[in-house]
mmCIF file with all atom_site columns, C-alpha atoms in Angstrom:
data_model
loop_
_atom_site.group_PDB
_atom_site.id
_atom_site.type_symbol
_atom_site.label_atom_id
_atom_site.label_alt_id
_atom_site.label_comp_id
_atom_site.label_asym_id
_atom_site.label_entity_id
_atom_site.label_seq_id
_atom_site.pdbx_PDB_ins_code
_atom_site.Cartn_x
_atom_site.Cartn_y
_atom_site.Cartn_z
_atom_site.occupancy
_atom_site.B_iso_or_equiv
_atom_site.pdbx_formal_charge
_atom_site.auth_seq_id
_atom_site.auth_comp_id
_atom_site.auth_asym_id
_atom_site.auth_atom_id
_atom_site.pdbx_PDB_model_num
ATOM 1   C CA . UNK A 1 1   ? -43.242 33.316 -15.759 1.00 0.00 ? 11  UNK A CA 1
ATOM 2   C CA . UNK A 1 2   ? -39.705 31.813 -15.888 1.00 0.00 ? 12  UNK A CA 1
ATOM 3   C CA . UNK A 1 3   ? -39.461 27.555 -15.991 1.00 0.00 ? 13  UNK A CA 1
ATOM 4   C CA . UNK A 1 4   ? -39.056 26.378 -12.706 1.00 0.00 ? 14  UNK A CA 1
ATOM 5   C CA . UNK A 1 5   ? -37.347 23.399 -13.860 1.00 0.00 ? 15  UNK A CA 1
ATOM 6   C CA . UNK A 1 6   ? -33.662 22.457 -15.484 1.00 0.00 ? 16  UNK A CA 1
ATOM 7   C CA . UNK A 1 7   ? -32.754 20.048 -18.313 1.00 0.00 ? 17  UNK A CA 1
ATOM 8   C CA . UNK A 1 8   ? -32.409 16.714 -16.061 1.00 0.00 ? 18  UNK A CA 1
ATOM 9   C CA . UNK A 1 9   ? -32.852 13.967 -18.721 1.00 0.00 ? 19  UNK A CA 1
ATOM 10  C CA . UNK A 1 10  ? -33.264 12.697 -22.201 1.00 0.00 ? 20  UNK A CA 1
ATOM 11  C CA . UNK A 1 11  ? -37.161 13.488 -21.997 1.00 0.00 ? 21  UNK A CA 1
ATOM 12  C CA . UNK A 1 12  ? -36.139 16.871 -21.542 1.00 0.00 ? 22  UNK A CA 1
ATOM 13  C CA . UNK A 1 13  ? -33.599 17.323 -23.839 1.00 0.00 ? 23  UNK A CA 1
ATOM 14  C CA . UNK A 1 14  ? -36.004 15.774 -26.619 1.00 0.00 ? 24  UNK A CA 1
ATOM 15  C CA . UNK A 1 15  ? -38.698 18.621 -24.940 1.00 0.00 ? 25  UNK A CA 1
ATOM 16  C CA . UNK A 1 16  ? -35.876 21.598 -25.956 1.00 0.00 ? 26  UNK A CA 1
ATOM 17  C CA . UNK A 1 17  ? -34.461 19.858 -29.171 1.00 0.00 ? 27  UNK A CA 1
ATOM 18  C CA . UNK A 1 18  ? -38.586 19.308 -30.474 1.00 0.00 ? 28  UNK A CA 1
ATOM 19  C CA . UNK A 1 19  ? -39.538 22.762 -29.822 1.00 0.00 ? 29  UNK A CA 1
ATOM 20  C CA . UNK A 1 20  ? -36.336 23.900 -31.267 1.00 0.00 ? 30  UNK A CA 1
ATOM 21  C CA . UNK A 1 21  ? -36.561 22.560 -34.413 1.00 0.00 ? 31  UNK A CA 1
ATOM 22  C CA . UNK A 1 22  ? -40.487 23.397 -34.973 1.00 0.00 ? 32  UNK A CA 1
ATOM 23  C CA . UNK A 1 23  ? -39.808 27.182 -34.310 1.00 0.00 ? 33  UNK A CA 1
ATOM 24  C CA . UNK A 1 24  ? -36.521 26.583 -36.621 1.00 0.00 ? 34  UNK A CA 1
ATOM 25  C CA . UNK A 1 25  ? -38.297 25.203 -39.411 1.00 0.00 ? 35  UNK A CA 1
ATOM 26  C CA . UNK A 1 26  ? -40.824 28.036 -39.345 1.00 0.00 ? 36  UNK A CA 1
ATOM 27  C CA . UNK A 1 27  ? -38.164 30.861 -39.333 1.00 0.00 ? 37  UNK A CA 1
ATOM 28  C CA . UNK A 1 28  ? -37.482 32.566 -42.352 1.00 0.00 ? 38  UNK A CA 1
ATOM 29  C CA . UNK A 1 29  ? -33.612 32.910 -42.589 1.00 0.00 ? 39  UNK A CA 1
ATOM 30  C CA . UNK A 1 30  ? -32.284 29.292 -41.294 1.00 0.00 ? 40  UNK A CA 1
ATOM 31  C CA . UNK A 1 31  ? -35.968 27.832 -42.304 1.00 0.00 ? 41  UNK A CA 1
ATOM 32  C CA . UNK A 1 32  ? -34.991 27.689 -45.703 1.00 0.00 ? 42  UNK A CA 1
ATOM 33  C CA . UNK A 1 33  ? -31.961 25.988 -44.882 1.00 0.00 ? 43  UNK A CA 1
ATOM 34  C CA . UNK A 1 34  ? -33.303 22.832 -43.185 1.00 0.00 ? 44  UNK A CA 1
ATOM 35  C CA . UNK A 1 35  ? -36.070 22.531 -45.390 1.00 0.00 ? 45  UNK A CA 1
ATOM 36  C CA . UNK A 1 36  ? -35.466 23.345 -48.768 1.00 0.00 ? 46  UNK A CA 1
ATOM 37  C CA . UNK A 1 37  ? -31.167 22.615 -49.091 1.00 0.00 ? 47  UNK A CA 1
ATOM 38  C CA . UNK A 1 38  ? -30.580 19.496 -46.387 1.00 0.00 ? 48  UNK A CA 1
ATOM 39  C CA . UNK A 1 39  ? -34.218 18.605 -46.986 1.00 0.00 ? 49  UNK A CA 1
ATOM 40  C CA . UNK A 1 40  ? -33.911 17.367 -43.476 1.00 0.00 ? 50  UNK A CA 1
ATOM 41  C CA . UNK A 1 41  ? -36.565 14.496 -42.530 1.00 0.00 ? 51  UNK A CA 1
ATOM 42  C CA . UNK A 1 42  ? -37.119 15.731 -39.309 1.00 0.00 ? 52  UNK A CA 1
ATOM 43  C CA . UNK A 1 43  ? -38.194 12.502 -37.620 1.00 0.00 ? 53  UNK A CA 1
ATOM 44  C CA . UNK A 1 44  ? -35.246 10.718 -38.560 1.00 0.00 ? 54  UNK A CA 1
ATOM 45  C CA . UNK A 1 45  ? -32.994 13.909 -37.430 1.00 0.00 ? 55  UNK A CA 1
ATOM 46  C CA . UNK A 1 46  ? -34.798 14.736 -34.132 1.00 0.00 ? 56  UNK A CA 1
ATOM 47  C CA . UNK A 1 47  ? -33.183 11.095 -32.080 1.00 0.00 ? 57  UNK A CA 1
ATOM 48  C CA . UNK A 1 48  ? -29.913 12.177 -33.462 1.00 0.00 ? 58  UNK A CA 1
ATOM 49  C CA . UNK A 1 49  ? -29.876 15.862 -31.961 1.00 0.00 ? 59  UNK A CA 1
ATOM 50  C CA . UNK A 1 50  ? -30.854 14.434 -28.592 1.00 0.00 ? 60  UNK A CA 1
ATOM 51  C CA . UNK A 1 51  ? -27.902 11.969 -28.417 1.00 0.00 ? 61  UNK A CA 1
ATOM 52  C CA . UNK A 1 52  ? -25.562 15.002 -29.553 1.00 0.00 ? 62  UNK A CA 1
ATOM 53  C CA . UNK A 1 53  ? -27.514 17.319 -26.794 1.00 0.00 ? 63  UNK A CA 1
ATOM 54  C CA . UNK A 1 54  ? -27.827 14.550 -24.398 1.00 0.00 ? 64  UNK A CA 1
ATOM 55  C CA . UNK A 1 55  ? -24.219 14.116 -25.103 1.00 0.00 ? 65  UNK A CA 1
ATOM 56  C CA . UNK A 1 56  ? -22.836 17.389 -24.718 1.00 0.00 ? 66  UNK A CA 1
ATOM 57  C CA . UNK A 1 57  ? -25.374 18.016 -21.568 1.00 0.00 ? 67  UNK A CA 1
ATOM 58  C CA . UNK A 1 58  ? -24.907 14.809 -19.374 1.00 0.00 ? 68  UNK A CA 1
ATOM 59  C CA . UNK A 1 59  ? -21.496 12.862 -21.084 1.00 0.00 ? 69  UNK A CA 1
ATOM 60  C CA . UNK A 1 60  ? -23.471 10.199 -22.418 1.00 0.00 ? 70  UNK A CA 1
ATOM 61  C CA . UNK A 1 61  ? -21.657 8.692  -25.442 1.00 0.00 ? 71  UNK A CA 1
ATOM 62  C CA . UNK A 1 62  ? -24.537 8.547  -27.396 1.00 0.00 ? 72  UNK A CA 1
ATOM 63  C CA . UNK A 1 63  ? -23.439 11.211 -30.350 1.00 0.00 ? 73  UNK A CA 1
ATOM 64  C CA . UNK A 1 64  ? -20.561 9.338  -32.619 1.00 0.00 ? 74  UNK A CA 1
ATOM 65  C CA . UNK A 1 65  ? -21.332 11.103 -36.094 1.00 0.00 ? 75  UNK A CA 1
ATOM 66  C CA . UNK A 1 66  ? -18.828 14.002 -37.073 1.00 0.00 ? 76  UNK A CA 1
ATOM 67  C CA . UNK A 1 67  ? -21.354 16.892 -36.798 1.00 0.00 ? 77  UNK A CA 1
ATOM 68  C CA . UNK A 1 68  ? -18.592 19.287 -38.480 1.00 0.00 ? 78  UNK A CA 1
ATOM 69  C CA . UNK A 1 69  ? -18.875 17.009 -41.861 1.00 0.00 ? 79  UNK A CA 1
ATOM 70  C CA . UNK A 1 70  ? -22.454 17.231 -41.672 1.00 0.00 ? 80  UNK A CA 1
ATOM 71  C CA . UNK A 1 71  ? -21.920 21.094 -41.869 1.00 0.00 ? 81  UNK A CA 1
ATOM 72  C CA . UNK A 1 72  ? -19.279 21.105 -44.536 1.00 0.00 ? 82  UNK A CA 1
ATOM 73  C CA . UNK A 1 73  ? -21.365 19.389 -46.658 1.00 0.00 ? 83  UNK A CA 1
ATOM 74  C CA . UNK A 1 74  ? -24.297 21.158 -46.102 1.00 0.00 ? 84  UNK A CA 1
ATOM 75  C CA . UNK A 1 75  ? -22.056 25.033 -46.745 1.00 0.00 ? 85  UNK A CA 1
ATOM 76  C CA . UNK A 1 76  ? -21.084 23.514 -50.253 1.00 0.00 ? 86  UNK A CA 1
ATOM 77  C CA . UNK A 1 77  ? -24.781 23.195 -50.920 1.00 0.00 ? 87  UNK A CA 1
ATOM 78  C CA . UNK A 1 78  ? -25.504 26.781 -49.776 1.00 0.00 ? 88  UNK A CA 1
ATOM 79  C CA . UNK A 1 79  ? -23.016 29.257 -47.683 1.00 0.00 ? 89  UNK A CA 1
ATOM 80  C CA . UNK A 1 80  ? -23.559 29.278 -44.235 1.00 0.00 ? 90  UNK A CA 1
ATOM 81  C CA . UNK A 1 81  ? -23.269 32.703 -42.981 1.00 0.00 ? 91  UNK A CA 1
ATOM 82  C CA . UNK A 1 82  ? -22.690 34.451 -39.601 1.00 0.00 ? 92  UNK A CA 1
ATOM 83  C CA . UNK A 1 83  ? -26.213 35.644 -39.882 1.00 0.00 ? 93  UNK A CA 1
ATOM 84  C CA . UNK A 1 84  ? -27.637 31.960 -40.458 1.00 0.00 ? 94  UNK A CA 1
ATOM 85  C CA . UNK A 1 85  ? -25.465 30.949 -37.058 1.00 0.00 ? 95  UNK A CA 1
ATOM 86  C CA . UNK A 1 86  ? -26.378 33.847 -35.121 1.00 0.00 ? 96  UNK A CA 1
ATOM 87  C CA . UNK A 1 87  ? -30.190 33.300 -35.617 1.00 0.00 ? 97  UNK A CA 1
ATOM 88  C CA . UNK A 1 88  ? -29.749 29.601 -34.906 1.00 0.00 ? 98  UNK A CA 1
ATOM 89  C CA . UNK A 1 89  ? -27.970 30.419 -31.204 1.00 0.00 ? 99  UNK A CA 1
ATOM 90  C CA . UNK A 1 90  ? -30.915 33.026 -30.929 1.00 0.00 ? 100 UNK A CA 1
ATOM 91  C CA . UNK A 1 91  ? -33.495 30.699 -31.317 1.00 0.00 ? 101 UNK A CA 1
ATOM 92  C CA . UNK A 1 92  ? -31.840 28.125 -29.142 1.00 0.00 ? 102 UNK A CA 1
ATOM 93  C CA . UNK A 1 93  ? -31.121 30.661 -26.401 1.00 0.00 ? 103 UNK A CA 1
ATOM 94  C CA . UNK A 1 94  ? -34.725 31.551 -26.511 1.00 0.00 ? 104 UNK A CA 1
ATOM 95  C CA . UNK A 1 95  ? -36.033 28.191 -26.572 1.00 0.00 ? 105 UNK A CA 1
ATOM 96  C CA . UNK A 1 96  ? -33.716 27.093 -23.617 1.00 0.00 ? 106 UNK A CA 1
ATOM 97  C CA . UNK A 1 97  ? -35.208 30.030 -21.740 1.00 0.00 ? 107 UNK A CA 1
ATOM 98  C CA . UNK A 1 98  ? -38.472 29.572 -22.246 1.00 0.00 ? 108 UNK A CA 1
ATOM 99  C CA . UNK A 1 99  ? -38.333 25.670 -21.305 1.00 0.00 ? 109 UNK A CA 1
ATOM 100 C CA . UNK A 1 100 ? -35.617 25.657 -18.779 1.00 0.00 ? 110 UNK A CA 1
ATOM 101 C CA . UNK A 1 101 ? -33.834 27.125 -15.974 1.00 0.00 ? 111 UNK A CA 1
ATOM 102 C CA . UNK A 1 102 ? -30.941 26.589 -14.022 1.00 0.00 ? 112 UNK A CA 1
ATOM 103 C CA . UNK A 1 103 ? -26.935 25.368 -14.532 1.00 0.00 ? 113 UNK A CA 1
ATOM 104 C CA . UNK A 1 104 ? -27.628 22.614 -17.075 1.00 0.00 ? 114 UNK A CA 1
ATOM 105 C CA . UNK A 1 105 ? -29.910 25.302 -19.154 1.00 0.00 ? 115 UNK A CA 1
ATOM 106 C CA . UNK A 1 106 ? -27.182 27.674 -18.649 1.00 0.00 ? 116 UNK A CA 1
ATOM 107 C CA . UNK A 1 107 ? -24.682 25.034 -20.111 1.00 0.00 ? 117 UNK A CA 1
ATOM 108 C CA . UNK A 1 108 ? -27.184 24.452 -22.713 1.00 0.00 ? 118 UNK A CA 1
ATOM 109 C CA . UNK A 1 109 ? -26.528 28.077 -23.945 1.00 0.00 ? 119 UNK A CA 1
ATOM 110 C CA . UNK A 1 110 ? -23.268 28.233 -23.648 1.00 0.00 ? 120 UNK A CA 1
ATOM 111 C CA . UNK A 1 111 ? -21.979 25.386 -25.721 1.00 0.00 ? 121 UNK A CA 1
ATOM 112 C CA . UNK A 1 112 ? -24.346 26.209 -28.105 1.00 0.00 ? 122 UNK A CA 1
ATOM 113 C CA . UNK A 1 113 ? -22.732 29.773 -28.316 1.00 0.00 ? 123 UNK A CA 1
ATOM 114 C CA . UNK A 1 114 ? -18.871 27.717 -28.509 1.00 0.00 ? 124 UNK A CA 1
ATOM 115 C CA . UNK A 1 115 ? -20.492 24.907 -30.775 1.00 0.00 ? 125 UNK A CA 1
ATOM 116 C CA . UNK A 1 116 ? -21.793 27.006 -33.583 1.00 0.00 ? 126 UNK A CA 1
ATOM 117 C CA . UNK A 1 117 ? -18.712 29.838 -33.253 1.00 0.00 ? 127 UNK A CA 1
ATOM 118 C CA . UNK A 1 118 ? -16.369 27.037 -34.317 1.00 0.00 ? 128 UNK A CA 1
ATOM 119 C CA . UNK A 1 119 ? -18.482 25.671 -36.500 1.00 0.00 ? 129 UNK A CA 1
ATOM 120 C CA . UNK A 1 120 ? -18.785 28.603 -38.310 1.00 0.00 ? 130 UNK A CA 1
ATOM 121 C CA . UNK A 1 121 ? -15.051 29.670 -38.478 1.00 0.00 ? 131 UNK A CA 1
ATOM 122 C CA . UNK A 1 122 ? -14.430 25.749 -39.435 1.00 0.00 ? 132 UNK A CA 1
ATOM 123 C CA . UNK A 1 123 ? -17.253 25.750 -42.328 1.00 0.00 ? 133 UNK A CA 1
ATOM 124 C CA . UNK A 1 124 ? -15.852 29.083 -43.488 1.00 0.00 ? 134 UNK A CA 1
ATOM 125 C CA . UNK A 1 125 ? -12.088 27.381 -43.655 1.00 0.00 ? 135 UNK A CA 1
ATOM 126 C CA . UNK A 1 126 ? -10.914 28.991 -40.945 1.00 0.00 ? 136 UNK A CA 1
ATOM 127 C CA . UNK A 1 127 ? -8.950  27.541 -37.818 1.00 0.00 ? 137 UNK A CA 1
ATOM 128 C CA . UNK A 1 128 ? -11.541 26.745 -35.074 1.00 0.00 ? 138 UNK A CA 1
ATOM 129 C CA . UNK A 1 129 ? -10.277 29.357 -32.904 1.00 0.00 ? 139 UNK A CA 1
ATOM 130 C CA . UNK A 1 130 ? -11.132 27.543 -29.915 1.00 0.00 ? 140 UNK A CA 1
ATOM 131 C CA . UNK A 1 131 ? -11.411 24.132 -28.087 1.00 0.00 ? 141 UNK A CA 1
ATOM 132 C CA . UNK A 1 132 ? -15.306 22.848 -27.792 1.00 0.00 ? 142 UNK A CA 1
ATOM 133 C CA . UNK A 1 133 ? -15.932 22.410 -24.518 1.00 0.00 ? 143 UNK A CA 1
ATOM 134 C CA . UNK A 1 134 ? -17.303 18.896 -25.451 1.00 0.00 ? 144 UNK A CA 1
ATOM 135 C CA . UNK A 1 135 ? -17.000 15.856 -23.308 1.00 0.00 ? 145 UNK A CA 1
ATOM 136 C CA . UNK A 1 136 ? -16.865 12.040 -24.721 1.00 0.00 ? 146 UNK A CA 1
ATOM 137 C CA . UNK A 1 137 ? -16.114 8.976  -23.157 1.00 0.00 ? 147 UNK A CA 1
ATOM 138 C CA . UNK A 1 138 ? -13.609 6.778  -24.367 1.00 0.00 ? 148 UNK A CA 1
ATOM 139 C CA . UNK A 1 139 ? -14.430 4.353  -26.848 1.00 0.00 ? 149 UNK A CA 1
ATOM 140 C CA . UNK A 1 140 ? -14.000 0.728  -26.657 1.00 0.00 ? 150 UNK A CA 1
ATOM 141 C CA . UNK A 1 141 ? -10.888 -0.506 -27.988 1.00 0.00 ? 151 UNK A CA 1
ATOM 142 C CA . UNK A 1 142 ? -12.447 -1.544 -31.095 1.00 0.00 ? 152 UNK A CA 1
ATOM 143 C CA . UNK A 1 143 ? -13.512 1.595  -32.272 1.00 0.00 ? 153 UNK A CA 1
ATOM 144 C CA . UNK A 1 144 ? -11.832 3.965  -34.420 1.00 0.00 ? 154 UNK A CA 1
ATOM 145 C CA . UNK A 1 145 ? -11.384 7.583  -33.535 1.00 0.00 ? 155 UNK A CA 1
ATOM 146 C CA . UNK A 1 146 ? -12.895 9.963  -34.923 1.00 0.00 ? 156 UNK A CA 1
ATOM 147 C CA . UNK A 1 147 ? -11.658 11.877 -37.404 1.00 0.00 ? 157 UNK A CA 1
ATOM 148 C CA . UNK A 1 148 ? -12.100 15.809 -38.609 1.00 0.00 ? 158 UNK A CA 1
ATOM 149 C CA . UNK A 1 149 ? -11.299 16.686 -42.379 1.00 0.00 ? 159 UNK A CA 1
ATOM 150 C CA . UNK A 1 150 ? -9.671  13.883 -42.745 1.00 0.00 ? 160 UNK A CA 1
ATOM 151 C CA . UNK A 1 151 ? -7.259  14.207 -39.690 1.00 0.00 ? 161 UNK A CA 1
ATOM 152 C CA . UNK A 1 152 ? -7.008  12.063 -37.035 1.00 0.00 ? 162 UNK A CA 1
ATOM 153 C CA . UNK A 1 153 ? -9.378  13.919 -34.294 1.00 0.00 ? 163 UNK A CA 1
ATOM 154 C CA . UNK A 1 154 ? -7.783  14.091 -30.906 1.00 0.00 ? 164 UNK A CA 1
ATOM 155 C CA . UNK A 1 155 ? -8.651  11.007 -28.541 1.00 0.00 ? 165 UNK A CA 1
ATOM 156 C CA . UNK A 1 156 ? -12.131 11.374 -27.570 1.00 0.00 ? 166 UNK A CA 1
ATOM 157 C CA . UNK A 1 157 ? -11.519 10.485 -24.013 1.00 0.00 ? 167 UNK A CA 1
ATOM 158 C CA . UNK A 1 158 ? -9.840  13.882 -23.206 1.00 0.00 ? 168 UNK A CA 1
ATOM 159 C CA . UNK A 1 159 ? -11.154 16.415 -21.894 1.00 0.00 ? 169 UNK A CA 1
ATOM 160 C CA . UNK A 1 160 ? -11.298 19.797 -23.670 1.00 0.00 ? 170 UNK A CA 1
#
């Protein structure tokens, strides 16, 4: 039976980004990955992915770490492959589908699917490819912009 309900709110989006990262943790090719090479502390991680989801989903400000860093660091450790990002968008499809329907579940999917393609071609050195479709609002005037490899980022009040 399909959800009869779409991501609305930051108790949902901590519903998707929980289940998420239990069936991630338990799978055996990105599994590893979390567990045994970021040796992720999962309750410290899990209020960070909802301000990045809750962020992407509903424009709320809340993410202001470089999440492109984080993976950088974390392909020196131990290459991430195409396989590794494909499973990770196939678990996060599934889990969107089995928790969610509707246009913010559908968005859900999608930037996942734009998120982890340029993440991937970035990790791997290459040019991004393509814009994330990823919304921020402007910061106040005291602080910085963000910045990507060392680059200044582009303002975070546009829209990409």
């Amino acid at each position: 039976m399909a959800p009869d309900h779409d991501l609305s709110d930051r108790d949902d989006v901590s519903a998707l980004v929980d289940e998420f990262y239990r069936r991630a943790f338990t799978d055996p090719l990105i599994g590893p990955v979390f567990t045994d090479v970021a040796r992720m502390d999962l309750a410290a991680h899990l209020p960070v992915m909802c301000d990045f989801w809750e962020t992407v989903l509903f424009r709320a400000g809340l993410y202001r770490r470089n999440a492109l860093l984080v993976h950088v660091r974390l392909h020196r450790l131990a290459p991430l492959e195409a396989e590794h990002f494909t499973r990770w968008l196939a678990l996060w499809t599934d889990t969107v589908d089995h928790l969610f329907s509707g246009p913010k579940a559908e968005l859900a999917k999608r930037q996942a699917e734009r998120i982890g393609g340029s993440l991937l071609r970035r990790v791997q050195g290459a040019d991004a490819g393509e814009v994330i479709s990823f919304h921020r609002v402007r910061p106040t005037p005291h602080e910085e912009p963000p910045t990507v490899t060392g680059r200044p980022a582009p303002h975070p009040g546009w829209r990409t």
